[in-house]
Short mmCIF file of C-alpha atoms in Angstrom, two decimals:
data_model
loop_
_atom_site.label_atom_id
_atom_site.label_comp_id
_atom_site.label_asym_id
_atom_site.label_seq_id
_atom_site.Cartn_x
_atom_site.Cartn_y
_atom_site.Cartn_z
CA MET A 28 -94.00 49.49 -188.57
CA SER A 29 -94.86 47.41 -185.54
CA GLN A 30 -91.24 46.24 -185.30
CA HIS A 31 -90.03 49.88 -185.51
CA ARG A 32 -92.49 50.92 -182.80
CA HIS A 33 -91.33 48.04 -180.62
CA ARG A 34 -87.73 49.16 -180.97
CA ALA A 35 -88.70 52.78 -180.24
CA SER A 36 -90.57 51.70 -177.10
CA ALA A 37 -87.51 49.78 -175.93
CA ARG A 38 -85.36 52.83 -176.44
CA GLN A 39 -87.88 54.98 -174.56
CA LEU A 40 -87.94 52.50 -171.67
CA LYS A 41 -84.14 52.52 -171.55
CA ARG A 42 -84.14 56.31 -171.40
CA LYS A 43 -86.74 56.32 -168.61
CA ARG A 44 -84.64 53.87 -166.60
CA ALA A 45 -81.59 56.12 -167.09
CA VAL A 46 -83.55 59.16 -165.89
CA LEU A 47 -84.75 57.27 -162.83
CA ALA A 48 -81.19 56.12 -162.04
CA ALA A 49 -79.98 59.72 -162.24
CA ALA A 50 -82.22 60.60 -159.31
CA VAL A 51 -80.09 58.54 -156.91
CA VAL A 52 -78.12 60.53 -154.34
CA GLY A 53 -74.37 61.00 -154.78
CA THR A 54 -71.90 62.93 -152.73
CA VAL A 55 -69.31 65.23 -154.25
CA VAL A 56 -66.08 65.39 -152.28
CA THR A 57 -63.55 67.89 -153.64
CA GLY A 58 -65.73 68.30 -156.72
CA VAL A 59 -66.11 64.70 -157.95
CA GLY A 60 -69.27 62.60 -158.03
CA VAL A 61 -73.01 62.71 -158.73
CA GLY A 62 -75.82 64.50 -156.96
CA VAL A 63 -79.50 64.58 -156.05
CA TRP A 64 -82.74 65.98 -157.35
CA ALA A 65 -83.56 69.24 -155.63
CA PRO A 66 -86.81 68.99 -153.64
CA SER A 67 -89.76 70.73 -155.27
CA GLY A 68 -91.12 72.38 -152.15
CA GLY A 69 -90.97 72.81 -148.40
CA GLY A 70 -88.58 74.64 -146.14
CA GLY A 71 -86.42 73.27 -143.36
CA SER A 72 -82.95 73.95 -142.18
CA GLY A 73 -81.43 71.90 -144.96
CA GLY A 74 -78.81 69.64 -143.38
CA GLY A 75 -76.92 67.11 -145.49
CA SER A 76 -78.96 64.21 -144.08
CA ASP A 77 -82.14 65.82 -145.43
CA VAL A 78 -80.73 65.71 -148.95
CA GLY A 79 -79.78 62.08 -148.55
CA ALA A 80 -83.24 61.20 -147.21
CA VAL A 81 -84.93 62.85 -150.19
CA GLY A 82 -82.75 60.94 -152.64
CA ALA A 83 -83.25 57.61 -150.87
CA SER A 84 -87.04 57.90 -150.70
CA ARG A 85 -87.35 58.77 -154.36
CA GLN A 86 -85.57 55.67 -155.59
CA ALA A 87 -88.72 53.70 -154.75
CA ASP A 88 -91.18 56.50 -155.52
CA PRO A 89 -90.02 58.51 -158.59
CA PRO A 90 -90.52 62.26 -158.22
CA SER A 91 -93.30 64.04 -159.98
CA PRO A 92 -92.26 66.31 -162.87
CA SER A 93 -90.47 69.39 -161.56
CA PRO A 94 -88.72 72.33 -163.22
CA SER A 95 -85.57 71.30 -161.35
CA ARG A 96 -85.21 68.36 -163.76
CA SER A 97 -84.00 70.75 -166.44
CA TYR A 98 -80.97 71.85 -164.40
CA PRO A 99 -77.60 70.13 -164.70
CA MET A 100 -75.98 68.65 -161.63
CA SER A 101 -74.30 71.40 -159.63
CA LYS A 102 -70.55 71.69 -159.37
CA ALA A 103 -68.56 72.13 -156.17
CA PRO A 104 -68.04 75.74 -155.07
CA GLN A 105 -64.81 77.39 -156.17
CA THR A 106 -63.37 79.04 -153.05
CA ILE A 107 -60.09 79.70 -151.23
CA PRO A 108 -59.59 77.67 -149.19
CA ALA A 109 -61.49 74.95 -151.02
CA VAL A 110 -64.49 73.45 -149.22
CA ARG A 111 -63.88 69.97 -147.84
CA GLU A 112 -67.11 68.34 -149.04
CA HIS A 113 -69.99 69.22 -151.36
CA THR A 114 -73.10 67.18 -152.09
CA ALA A 115 -74.31 68.14 -155.54
CA ALA A 116 -77.92 68.68 -156.53
CA ARG A 117 -80.00 69.82 -159.49
CA GLY A 118 -81.35 73.31 -159.22
CA PRO A 119 -80.74 76.95 -160.10
CA GLY A 120 -78.58 77.70 -157.08
CA TRP A 121 -78.91 81.04 -155.33
CA LYS A 122 -77.90 84.59 -156.03
CA PRO A 123 -78.81 87.82 -154.24
CA GLY A 124 -81.86 89.56 -155.59
CA ASP A 125 -84.42 92.23 -154.79
CA GLY A 126 -86.33 91.52 -151.61
CA GLY A 127 -83.71 89.07 -150.33
CA ARG A 128 -82.86 89.22 -146.64
CA VAL A 129 -80.38 87.84 -144.17
CA VAL A 130 -82.16 86.49 -141.10
CA VAL A 131 -80.71 84.84 -137.99
CA THR A 132 -82.14 82.32 -135.55
CA ASP A 133 -80.02 83.58 -132.66
CA PRO A 134 -79.14 87.16 -131.68
CA ALA A 135 -75.53 86.05 -131.19
CA LEU A 136 -75.26 85.94 -134.99
CA ALA A 137 -76.31 89.55 -135.54
CA ASP A 138 -72.78 90.72 -136.41
CA GLU A 139 -72.27 87.93 -138.92
CA GLY A 140 -75.70 88.58 -140.41
CA LYS A 141 -75.24 92.33 -140.80
CA LEU A 142 -71.81 91.87 -142.36
CA ILE A 143 -72.85 89.41 -145.07
CA ALA A 144 -76.04 91.37 -145.74
CA GLY A 145 -74.02 94.49 -146.46
CA GLU A 146 -71.50 92.60 -148.59
CA LEU A 147 -74.20 91.01 -150.77
CA GLY A 148 -76.53 94.01 -150.94
CA LEU A 149 -79.34 92.36 -148.97
CA ASP A 150 -81.55 93.66 -146.20
CA TYR A 151 -80.80 92.50 -142.68
CA GLY A 152 -84.03 91.07 -141.29
CA GLY A 153 -82.84 90.32 -137.77
CA GLU A 154 -83.98 87.38 -135.68
CA ARG A 155 -86.83 85.65 -137.52
CA THR A 156 -88.28 82.22 -138.18
CA ASP A 157 -89.94 82.94 -141.53
CA ALA A 158 -87.05 82.42 -143.95
CA LYS A 159 -88.32 82.36 -147.52
CA ALA A 160 -87.05 82.08 -151.07
CA GLY A 161 -84.35 84.65 -151.71
CA ASP A 162 -83.20 84.73 -148.08
CA VAL A 163 -80.01 83.72 -146.32
CA ARG A 164 -80.65 82.15 -142.92
CA LEU A 165 -77.91 81.89 -140.30
CA GLY A 166 -78.38 79.52 -137.38
CA LEU A 167 -76.61 77.82 -134.51
CA GLY A 168 -76.95 74.07 -134.19
CA GLY A 169 -75.18 70.75 -134.14
CA SER A 170 -71.99 69.81 -132.35
CA GLY A 171 -68.34 69.21 -133.11
CA ASN A 172 -65.65 71.55 -134.32
CA PRO A 173 -66.74 75.12 -133.48
CA GLU A 174 -65.23 76.27 -136.78
CA SER A 175 -67.30 73.82 -138.84
CA TYR A 176 -70.45 74.67 -140.74
CA THR A 177 -73.04 73.27 -143.11
CA MET A 178 -74.36 75.40 -145.96
CA THR A 179 -77.44 74.25 -147.86
CA VAL A 180 -78.62 75.87 -151.08
CA ARG A 181 -82.15 74.68 -151.79
CA ASP A 182 -85.63 76.03 -152.54
CA GLY A 183 -84.17 79.35 -153.66
CA ARG A 184 -82.54 80.16 -150.33
CA VAL A 185 -79.35 79.58 -148.36
CA ASP A 186 -79.13 78.06 -144.89
CA ILE A 187 -75.84 78.27 -143.00
CA GLU A 188 -75.60 76.47 -139.68
CA GLY A 189 -72.76 75.68 -137.30
CA PRO A 190 -72.14 74.74 -133.67
CA ALA A 191 -70.67 78.20 -132.96
CA ASP A 192 -70.60 81.65 -134.48
CA ALA A 193 -67.08 81.10 -135.89
CA GLY A 194 -68.27 78.28 -138.15
CA VAL A 195 -71.29 80.30 -139.27
CA PHE A 196 -68.96 83.19 -140.11
CA TYR A 197 -66.81 80.90 -142.26
CA GLY A 198 -69.95 79.75 -144.03
CA THR A 199 -70.71 83.37 -144.92
CA ARG A 200 -67.15 83.70 -146.30
CA THR A 201 -67.81 80.73 -148.56
CA LEU A 202 -71.08 82.28 -149.72
CA LYS A 203 -69.42 85.64 -150.37
CA GLN A 204 -66.72 84.03 -152.49
CA GLU A 205 -69.24 81.96 -154.44
CA VAL A 206 -71.28 85.02 -155.33
CA HIS A 207 -68.32 87.26 -156.08
CA GLY A 208 -66.53 84.59 -158.08
CA GLY A 209 -69.37 83.21 -160.17
CA GLY A 210 -72.52 85.17 -159.35
CA THR A 211 -74.37 82.14 -157.98
CA ALA A 212 -74.00 79.80 -155.02
CA PRO A 213 -74.41 76.29 -156.46
CA GLU A 214 -77.29 74.06 -155.42
CA GLY A 215 -76.47 71.41 -152.85
CA VAL A 216 -74.88 71.01 -149.43
CA VAL A 217 -71.42 72.07 -148.26
CA LYS A 218 -69.94 70.47 -145.15
CA ASP A 219 -66.72 72.16 -144.20
CA GLU A 220 -64.19 72.53 -141.39
CA PRO A 221 -60.47 73.31 -141.05
CA ALA A 222 -57.83 70.67 -140.54
CA LYS A 223 -55.79 72.93 -138.25
CA PRO A 224 -57.15 75.12 -135.44
CA ALA A 225 -54.49 77.84 -135.84
CA ARG A 226 -54.18 79.65 -139.17
CA GLY A 227 -52.00 82.67 -138.71
CA PHE A 228 -50.34 85.70 -140.24
CA MET A 229 -47.57 87.45 -138.28
CA LEU A 230 -46.57 91.07 -138.89
CA ASP A 231 -43.42 92.81 -137.66
CA ILE A 232 -44.54 96.38 -136.96
CA ALA A 233 -41.51 97.12 -134.74
CA ARG A 234 -39.03 97.58 -137.58
CA LYS A 235 -41.56 99.05 -140.04
CA PRO A 236 -44.49 101.18 -138.81
CA TYR A 237 -47.41 99.90 -140.87
CA SER A 238 -50.42 102.20 -140.89
CA GLU A 239 -53.63 101.42 -139.06
CA THR A 240 -55.50 101.41 -142.39
CA TRP A 241 -53.10 98.90 -143.94
CA ILE A 242 -53.39 96.56 -140.96
CA GLU A 243 -57.20 96.79 -141.07
CA ASP A 244 -57.18 95.97 -144.79
CA ARG A 245 -55.11 92.87 -144.05
CA ILE A 246 -57.57 91.84 -141.32
CA ARG A 247 -60.45 92.00 -143.81
CA GLU A 248 -58.41 89.97 -146.28
CA LEU A 249 -57.47 87.41 -143.62
CA GLY A 250 -61.07 87.09 -142.48
CA ASP A 251 -62.31 86.34 -145.98
CA LEU A 252 -59.63 83.65 -146.27
CA LYS A 253 -60.65 82.06 -142.94
CA TYR A 254 -57.46 82.91 -141.04
CA ASN A 255 -57.96 83.17 -137.28
CA GLU A 256 -54.70 84.65 -135.92
CA LEU A 257 -52.83 87.91 -136.46
CA GLY A 258 -49.48 88.03 -134.68
CA LEU A 259 -48.14 91.50 -133.83
CA HIS A 260 -44.41 91.77 -133.14
CA PHE A 261 -44.35 95.35 -131.85
CA SER A 262 -41.12 95.57 -129.83
CA ASP A 263 -37.59 95.10 -131.12
CA ASP A 264 -34.18 96.75 -131.24
CA GLN A 265 -35.40 99.36 -133.73
CA ALA A 266 -38.57 100.57 -132.03
CA PHE A 267 -41.42 99.95 -129.62
CA ARG A 268 -44.59 100.74 -131.58
CA ILE A 269 -47.61 100.83 -129.25
CA GLN A 270 -48.48 103.56 -126.75
CA SER A 271 -47.57 102.71 -123.16
CA THR A 272 -48.76 104.22 -119.90
CA SER A 273 -46.45 102.17 -117.67
CA HIS A 274 -43.30 103.07 -119.62
CA PRO A 275 -44.00 105.85 -122.12
CA GLU A 276 -40.28 106.52 -122.40
CA VAL A 277 -39.72 103.36 -124.48
CA VAL A 278 -42.27 104.19 -127.20
CA ALA A 279 -41.17 105.37 -130.65
CA LYS A 280 -42.46 108.65 -132.05
CA ASP A 281 -44.18 106.78 -134.89
CA HIS A 282 -46.49 104.38 -133.06
CA LEU A 283 -50.04 103.16 -132.76
CA THR A 284 -52.15 104.65 -130.01
CA LYS A 285 -54.12 102.36 -127.74
CA ALA A 286 -57.31 103.69 -129.31
CA GLN A 287 -56.03 102.63 -132.73
CA VAL A 288 -55.05 99.22 -131.41
CA LYS A 289 -58.48 98.77 -129.87
CA LYS A 290 -60.06 99.44 -133.26
CA ILE A 291 -57.75 96.83 -134.78
CA VAL A 292 -58.55 94.32 -132.03
CA ASP A 293 -62.30 94.91 -132.40
CA LEU A 294 -62.21 94.58 -136.19
CA ALA A 295 -60.21 91.37 -135.88
CA ALA A 296 -62.65 89.96 -133.33
CA ALA A 297 -65.55 90.70 -135.68
CA ARG A 298 -63.74 88.54 -138.27
CA HIS A 299 -63.03 85.82 -135.69
CA ILE A 300 -59.33 86.66 -135.72
CA GLN A 301 -57.39 86.76 -132.48
CA ILE A 302 -54.43 89.09 -132.05
CA VAL A 303 -51.35 87.27 -130.71
CA PRO A 304 -49.08 89.97 -129.20
CA GLU A 305 -45.35 89.57 -128.80
CA ILE A 306 -42.89 91.48 -126.63
CA ASP A 307 -39.74 89.53 -127.41
CA SER A 308 -37.25 89.06 -124.57
CA PRO A 309 -34.55 88.78 -123.29
CA GLY A 310 -33.15 89.59 -126.74
CA HIS A 311 -34.58 92.07 -129.24
CA LEU A 312 -35.12 94.65 -126.48
CA GLY A 313 -32.99 97.43 -127.94
CA ALA A 314 -35.79 99.99 -127.90
CA VAL A 315 -36.45 99.38 -124.19
CA ILE A 316 -32.73 99.42 -123.37
CA ALA A 317 -32.25 102.71 -125.23
CA ALA A 318 -34.48 104.37 -122.63
CA HIS A 319 -32.84 102.40 -119.80
CA PRO A 320 -29.13 102.09 -120.65
CA ASP A 321 -28.38 100.82 -117.16
CA LEU A 322 -30.13 97.58 -118.15
CA GLN A 323 -27.90 96.98 -121.18
CA LEU A 324 -26.03 93.65 -121.07
CA ARG A 325 -22.28 94.17 -121.26
CA ASP A 326 -19.54 91.60 -121.53
CA VAL A 327 -16.50 91.20 -119.30
CA ASN A 328 -14.77 94.01 -121.22
CA GLY A 329 -17.68 96.42 -120.86
CA LYS A 330 -18.80 96.05 -124.48
CA ALA A 331 -22.56 96.35 -125.05
CA THR A 332 -24.31 93.26 -126.42
CA ARG A 333 -26.80 94.16 -129.16
CA GLY A 334 -30.45 94.05 -128.12
CA ALA A 335 -29.75 92.03 -124.96
CA ILE A 336 -31.02 93.05 -121.55
CA ASP A 337 -29.01 92.09 -118.47
CA ILE A 338 -31.12 89.30 -116.97
CA SER A 339 -29.00 89.23 -113.82
CA LYS A 340 -30.66 92.49 -112.74
CA PRO A 341 -34.10 92.33 -111.07
CA GLU A 342 -34.97 95.68 -112.69
CA SER A 343 -34.83 94.01 -116.11
CA ALA A 344 -37.55 91.53 -115.20
CA LYS A 345 -39.64 94.27 -113.62
CA ILE A 346 -39.78 96.52 -116.67
CA VAL A 347 -40.67 93.65 -119.02
CA ASP A 348 -43.31 92.37 -116.61
CA ASP A 349 -44.75 95.88 -116.33
CA LEU A 350 -45.23 95.88 -120.10
CA LEU A 351 -46.62 92.34 -120.24
CA ASN A 352 -49.17 93.18 -117.55
CA GLU A 353 -50.14 96.43 -119.24
CA TYR A 354 -50.76 94.94 -122.67
CA ALA A 355 -52.68 91.97 -121.34
CA ASP A 356 -55.55 94.42 -120.86
CA LEU A 357 -55.20 95.79 -124.40
CA PHE A 358 -55.16 92.36 -126.06
CA PRO A 359 -57.99 90.32 -124.51
CA GLY A 360 -57.38 87.09 -126.43
CA THR A 361 -56.15 83.78 -125.08
CA LYS A 362 -52.72 83.56 -126.78
CA TRP A 363 -49.34 85.22 -126.26
CA ASN A 364 -45.90 84.97 -127.86
CA LEU A 365 -43.08 85.30 -125.31
CA GLY A 366 -40.34 85.45 -127.95
CA GLY A 367 -37.24 84.04 -126.26
CA ASP A 368 -35.08 83.85 -129.40
CA GLU A 369 -31.60 85.05 -130.31
CA TYR A 370 -30.31 86.14 -126.91
CA GLN A 371 -26.85 87.29 -127.97
CA ALA A 372 -25.15 86.25 -124.74
CA LEU A 373 -25.53 82.65 -125.92
CA VAL A 374 -23.92 83.01 -129.35
CA VAL A 375 -20.37 83.72 -128.13
CA PRO A 376 -17.91 80.80 -127.86
CA ASP A 377 -17.83 80.85 -124.04
CA PRO A 378 -20.86 82.59 -122.46
CA GLU A 379 -19.64 81.89 -118.91
CA ALA A 380 -16.29 83.58 -119.51
CA SER A 381 -17.84 86.50 -121.41
CA TYR A 382 -20.61 87.28 -118.91
CA PRO A 383 -19.48 86.55 -115.34
CA GLN A 384 -22.42 88.49 -113.88
CA LEU A 385 -24.85 86.09 -115.58
CA VAL A 386 -22.94 83.08 -114.26
CA ALA A 387 -23.04 84.47 -110.73
CA ALA A 388 -26.80 85.00 -110.95
CA ALA A 389 -27.29 81.50 -112.38
CA ARG A 390 -25.36 79.91 -109.51
CA ASP A 391 -27.29 81.91 -106.96
CA ALA A 392 -30.53 80.63 -108.47
CA TYR A 393 -29.63 77.07 -109.50
CA GLY A 394 -26.56 75.99 -107.54
CA PRO A 395 -22.86 75.70 -108.32
CA ASP A 396 -23.43 74.17 -111.76
CA GLY A 397 -25.80 76.89 -112.96
CA ASN A 398 -24.90 78.42 -116.33
CA VAL A 399 -26.03 81.20 -118.67
CA ALA A 400 -28.45 78.87 -120.49
CA ASP A 401 -30.09 77.98 -117.17
CA LEU A 402 -30.51 81.65 -116.28
CA THR A 403 -31.98 82.38 -119.74
CA THR A 404 -34.47 79.52 -119.43
CA GLY A 405 -35.38 80.77 -115.95
CA TRP A 406 -36.07 84.18 -117.49
CA LEU A 407 -38.43 82.61 -120.03
CA ASN A 408 -40.26 80.74 -117.28
CA GLY A 409 -40.54 83.91 -115.21
CA ARG A 410 -42.19 85.79 -118.07
CA ALA A 411 -44.45 82.79 -118.64
CA ASP A 412 -45.58 83.07 -115.01
CA THR A 413 -46.51 86.71 -115.60
CA VAL A 414 -48.52 85.96 -118.73
CA ARG A 415 -50.08 82.79 -117.33
CA ALA A 416 -51.62 84.87 -114.55
CA HIS A 417 -53.73 86.50 -117.28
CA ASP A 418 -55.04 83.10 -118.43
CA ARG A 419 -53.07 83.08 -121.65
CA THR A 420 -51.69 80.17 -123.62
CA MET A 421 -48.04 80.87 -124.39
CA ARG A 422 -45.65 80.11 -127.20
CA ALA A 423 -41.96 80.89 -127.70
CA TRP A 424 -39.57 80.64 -130.64
CA ASN A 425 -37.87 77.27 -130.86
CA ASP A 426 -34.36 78.67 -130.37
CA GLY A 427 -35.50 79.86 -126.95
CA PHE A 428 -35.67 76.19 -125.90
CA LEU A 429 -32.01 75.75 -125.06
CA ARG A 430 -30.15 72.47 -125.46
CA ASP A 431 -27.49 73.32 -122.86
CA SER A 432 -29.89 74.20 -120.05
CA THR A 433 -30.59 71.81 -117.21
CA ILE A 434 -33.65 73.95 -116.42
CA GLN A 435 -36.56 73.04 -118.66
CA PRO A 436 -39.03 75.54 -120.11
CA ALA A 437 -42.48 75.29 -118.53
CA LYS A 438 -44.42 72.39 -120.03
CA ASP A 439 -47.30 74.59 -121.15
CA ILE A 440 -45.11 76.78 -123.39
CA GLN A 441 -45.79 75.81 -127.00
CA VAL A 442 -43.07 75.81 -129.65
CA ALA A 443 -43.15 78.37 -132.48
CA TYR A 444 -40.72 76.53 -134.74
CA TRP A 445 -39.12 78.81 -137.33
CA THR A 446 -35.54 77.67 -137.92
CA GLY A 447 -33.06 74.86 -137.65
CA LYS A 448 -30.01 77.06 -138.13
CA GLU A 449 -29.34 78.20 -134.56
CA ILE A 450 -26.44 77.01 -132.40
CA GLY A 451 -27.42 73.66 -130.93
CA ALA A 452 -30.37 73.34 -133.31
CA ARG A 453 -32.74 70.49 -132.69
CA PRO A 454 -35.13 68.98 -135.25
CA PRO A 455 -38.88 69.41 -134.73
CA ALA A 456 -39.31 65.75 -133.81
CA GLU A 457 -37.35 66.32 -130.59
CA TYR A 458 -39.96 68.79 -129.38
CA LEU A 459 -42.85 66.68 -130.63
CA SER A 460 -41.55 63.45 -129.09
CA ALA A 461 -41.27 65.28 -125.75
CA GLY A 462 -45.00 66.05 -125.98
CA ARG A 463 -44.74 69.72 -126.97
CA GLU A 464 -47.38 71.32 -129.15
CA VAL A 465 -45.91 73.10 -132.16
CA TYR A 466 -46.80 75.96 -134.48
CA ASN A 467 -45.21 75.84 -137.92
CA TYR A 468 -43.39 79.06 -138.97
CA ASN A 469 -40.95 77.28 -141.34
CA ASP A 470 -38.56 80.04 -142.43
CA GLU A 471 -37.79 78.34 -145.74
CA TYR A 472 -41.40 78.61 -146.89
CA LEU A 473 -43.28 81.06 -144.69
CA TYR A 474 -40.83 83.92 -143.99
CA TYR A 475 -41.22 87.10 -146.05
CA VAL A 476 -38.19 89.13 -144.94
CA LEU A 477 -37.98 92.64 -146.37
CA GLY A 478 -34.73 93.21 -148.21
CA GLU A 479 -34.00 89.44 -148.35
CA PRO A 480 -31.03 89.47 -145.91
CA ASN A 481 -29.12 86.40 -144.68
CA ASP A 482 -29.92 84.29 -147.76
CA PHE A 483 -33.69 84.78 -147.39
CA THR A 484 -35.68 85.02 -150.61
CA TYR A 485 -39.28 86.14 -150.89
CA PRO A 486 -41.48 83.03 -150.68
CA THR A 487 -43.83 82.23 -153.52
CA GLY A 488 -47.37 80.96 -153.34
CA GLN A 489 -46.55 78.31 -155.90
CA ARG A 490 -43.84 76.72 -153.79
CA ILE A 491 -46.04 76.71 -150.69
CA TYR A 492 -48.98 75.31 -152.65
CA GLN A 493 -46.99 72.54 -154.30
CA GLU A 494 -44.49 71.55 -151.59
CA TRP A 495 -45.44 72.68 -148.10
CA THR A 496 -47.82 71.13 -145.56
CA PRO A 497 -48.17 71.74 -141.80
CA ARG A 498 -45.95 68.69 -141.20
CA VAL A 499 -43.10 70.32 -143.15
CA ILE A 500 -41.77 72.24 -140.15
CA ARG A 501 -38.06 72.47 -140.92
CA GLY A 502 -36.56 72.49 -144.39
CA ALA A 503 -38.52 70.49 -146.94
CA SER A 504 -39.00 67.23 -145.00
CA ALA A 505 -42.20 66.30 -143.19
CA VAL A 506 -42.24 64.97 -139.65
CA PRO A 507 -43.89 61.56 -139.14
CA GLU A 508 -47.65 61.50 -139.43
CA ARG A 509 -48.02 60.33 -135.83
CA TYR A 510 -47.18 63.88 -134.70
CA ASP A 511 -49.84 65.56 -136.79
CA GLY A 512 -52.19 66.11 -133.85
CA GLN A 513 -49.52 68.06 -131.95
CA ILE A 514 -49.04 70.49 -134.84
CA LEU A 515 -51.63 73.12 -134.01
CA GLY A 516 -51.25 74.99 -137.28
CA GLY A 517 -48.94 77.49 -138.84
CA SER A 518 -48.29 81.11 -139.64
CA PHE A 519 -47.03 83.09 -142.60
CA ALA A 520 -44.74 85.86 -141.33
CA VAL A 521 -43.61 89.25 -142.59
CA TRP A 522 -40.37 90.48 -141.04
CA SER A 523 -39.33 94.09 -141.69
CA ASP A 524 -35.53 93.80 -141.44
CA PHE A 525 -35.00 96.43 -144.14
CA PRO A 526 -38.17 98.50 -143.77
CA ASN A 527 -37.64 100.62 -146.87
CA ALA A 528 -37.06 97.68 -149.18
CA GLN A 529 -40.78 97.61 -150.00
CA THR A 530 -43.71 99.95 -149.60
CA GLU A 531 -46.89 98.84 -147.83
CA SER A 532 -48.49 98.36 -151.23
CA GLN A 533 -45.63 96.19 -152.43
CA VAL A 534 -45.80 94.06 -149.29
CA ALA A 535 -49.55 93.55 -149.75
CA SER A 536 -48.99 92.51 -153.36
CA GLY A 537 -46.02 90.27 -152.53
CA ILE A 538 -47.82 88.30 -149.82
CA ARG A 539 -51.13 87.98 -151.66
CA MET A 540 -50.63 84.55 -153.23
CA PRO A 541 -48.47 83.14 -150.40
CA LEU A 542 -51.29 83.94 -147.96
CA ARG A 543 -53.80 82.09 -150.12
CA ALA A 544 -51.55 79.09 -150.62
CA THR A 545 -50.75 78.88 -146.91
CA VAL A 546 -54.36 78.90 -145.76
CA GLN A 547 -55.31 76.31 -148.38
CA LYS A 548 -52.80 73.90 -146.80
CA LEU A 549 -53.83 74.74 -143.24
CA TRP A 550 -57.52 74.21 -144.08
CA ASP A 551 -56.83 70.99 -146.01
CA PRO A 552 -53.25 69.63 -146.08
CA GLY A 553 -54.09 67.08 -148.78
CA GLN A 554 -53.27 67.32 -152.46
CA PRO A 555 -55.25 70.28 -153.83
CA ALA A 556 -57.80 69.54 -156.53
CA LEU A 557 -56.68 72.52 -158.61
CA SER A 558 -53.35 72.89 -160.36
CA TRP A 559 -51.30 75.95 -159.45
CA PRO A 560 -52.36 77.86 -162.63
CA GLN A 561 -55.99 77.03 -161.86
CA PHE A 562 -55.59 78.13 -158.23
CA LYS A 563 -53.96 81.38 -159.31
CA GLU A 564 -56.71 82.06 -161.84
CA LEU A 565 -59.33 81.42 -159.15
CA ALA A 566 -57.58 83.83 -156.78
CA ASN A 567 -57.62 86.51 -159.46
CA ARG A 568 -61.30 85.89 -160.14
CA LEU A 569 -62.25 86.06 -156.47
CA GLY A 570 -60.26 89.28 -155.98
#
């Protein structure tokens, strides 16, 4: 008997040592690792260093018995995009319940607080310092990336803190997904931030008049997915789709009023999404030219050139500048797309012979060697001057950066790289090596073109998820890693070439998984932890 007892005591000692070892802190990154004991009492803001300090101190001084010992180690949250880092812990996690509130430490977070309170069925308690079990506390603090945040689930409450309101908002999106997807936010600490500062969705409303309600629904969807840009292409050959006071004659019958646009802009701002407007020029101006036929570009034989305005005429610059100045007041953000692509005067075999009026204007401006490409680049720079006066950061489509021009586009115009198929195409590395900042609109992965013309096929979320990263700017090959810092982000784009090819509902359904795959790679370009079937199942569960 004594020998049996001795062996039993040894086994008990071994088990005690194993329990004590399990109390050591471990960090879960992308869902792998060990965690910490949840503290048995006390409040605090709950940063990641607090969890580490608790674990470290208890290695020397084992914790007293606590109900938290009965809980398994928490698992990393399941969200889209996935969180970058999670420190696991033992505890029940958090879920909304009766009496729970959302409180804020700064009045600047009132909008974020009211929104998440309504979404989770909690009371909004306003600015308070008495956060208690059951509450969600939002606070400003720390430094670094303004879109970063820390979310701590401990002591029956949630603390979300970030250096700016954008990061706090993204923390509330993580919390919303956790609750909607599994009912409970797991115990532990999330530290999260995006890899890329620009995560965009671009919508062509010029060719297809999407309803205000549909656009607002997409904004809510984008906000929950942590997108921060919505591009609006609202002028093209087919129509000009936003009310104008400076040139009402160019506006289509089916258009958005400025009041409707203001509602869209305000809703986007509340979701930390900036509208990036685009009035494309000097091509794609057919709707403007239809109201001003005297500005139509014509070749040496008098034949009209589709969508192209005659940039040799001062009146052409004036009408476009009138519109740029007018809409700068409607869209108060910091970014603007100048367009600049597909000017049809440059696709003929001999632009100088076809358009002598453009050559004459180029030589007047740039000397005897001036050409049509020079004049076109000068047009782009002129429109950049107009927009720059409104303190905007500008981008233009990559085929607006012309190889044959001796005049260079302004250095502060960023490249929206979408294709490598244009005449005189240059690979992305040429722009990057020249110091340009680039947005990735890769048309082989990120272009959803209604009707699938010109060999386009509807992109799939699976292909984006498995093959694309922000460094894959043209085709399927990535640019060298040394350029990664110049790639500001990317944008999934819907172009409405054949507007009746799909209904609004079909478009929303068709882009649903591509949007989720795209933002996953913009938030974290690394190899995703989930397989594509797992990612798709998660998306269906989150709704």
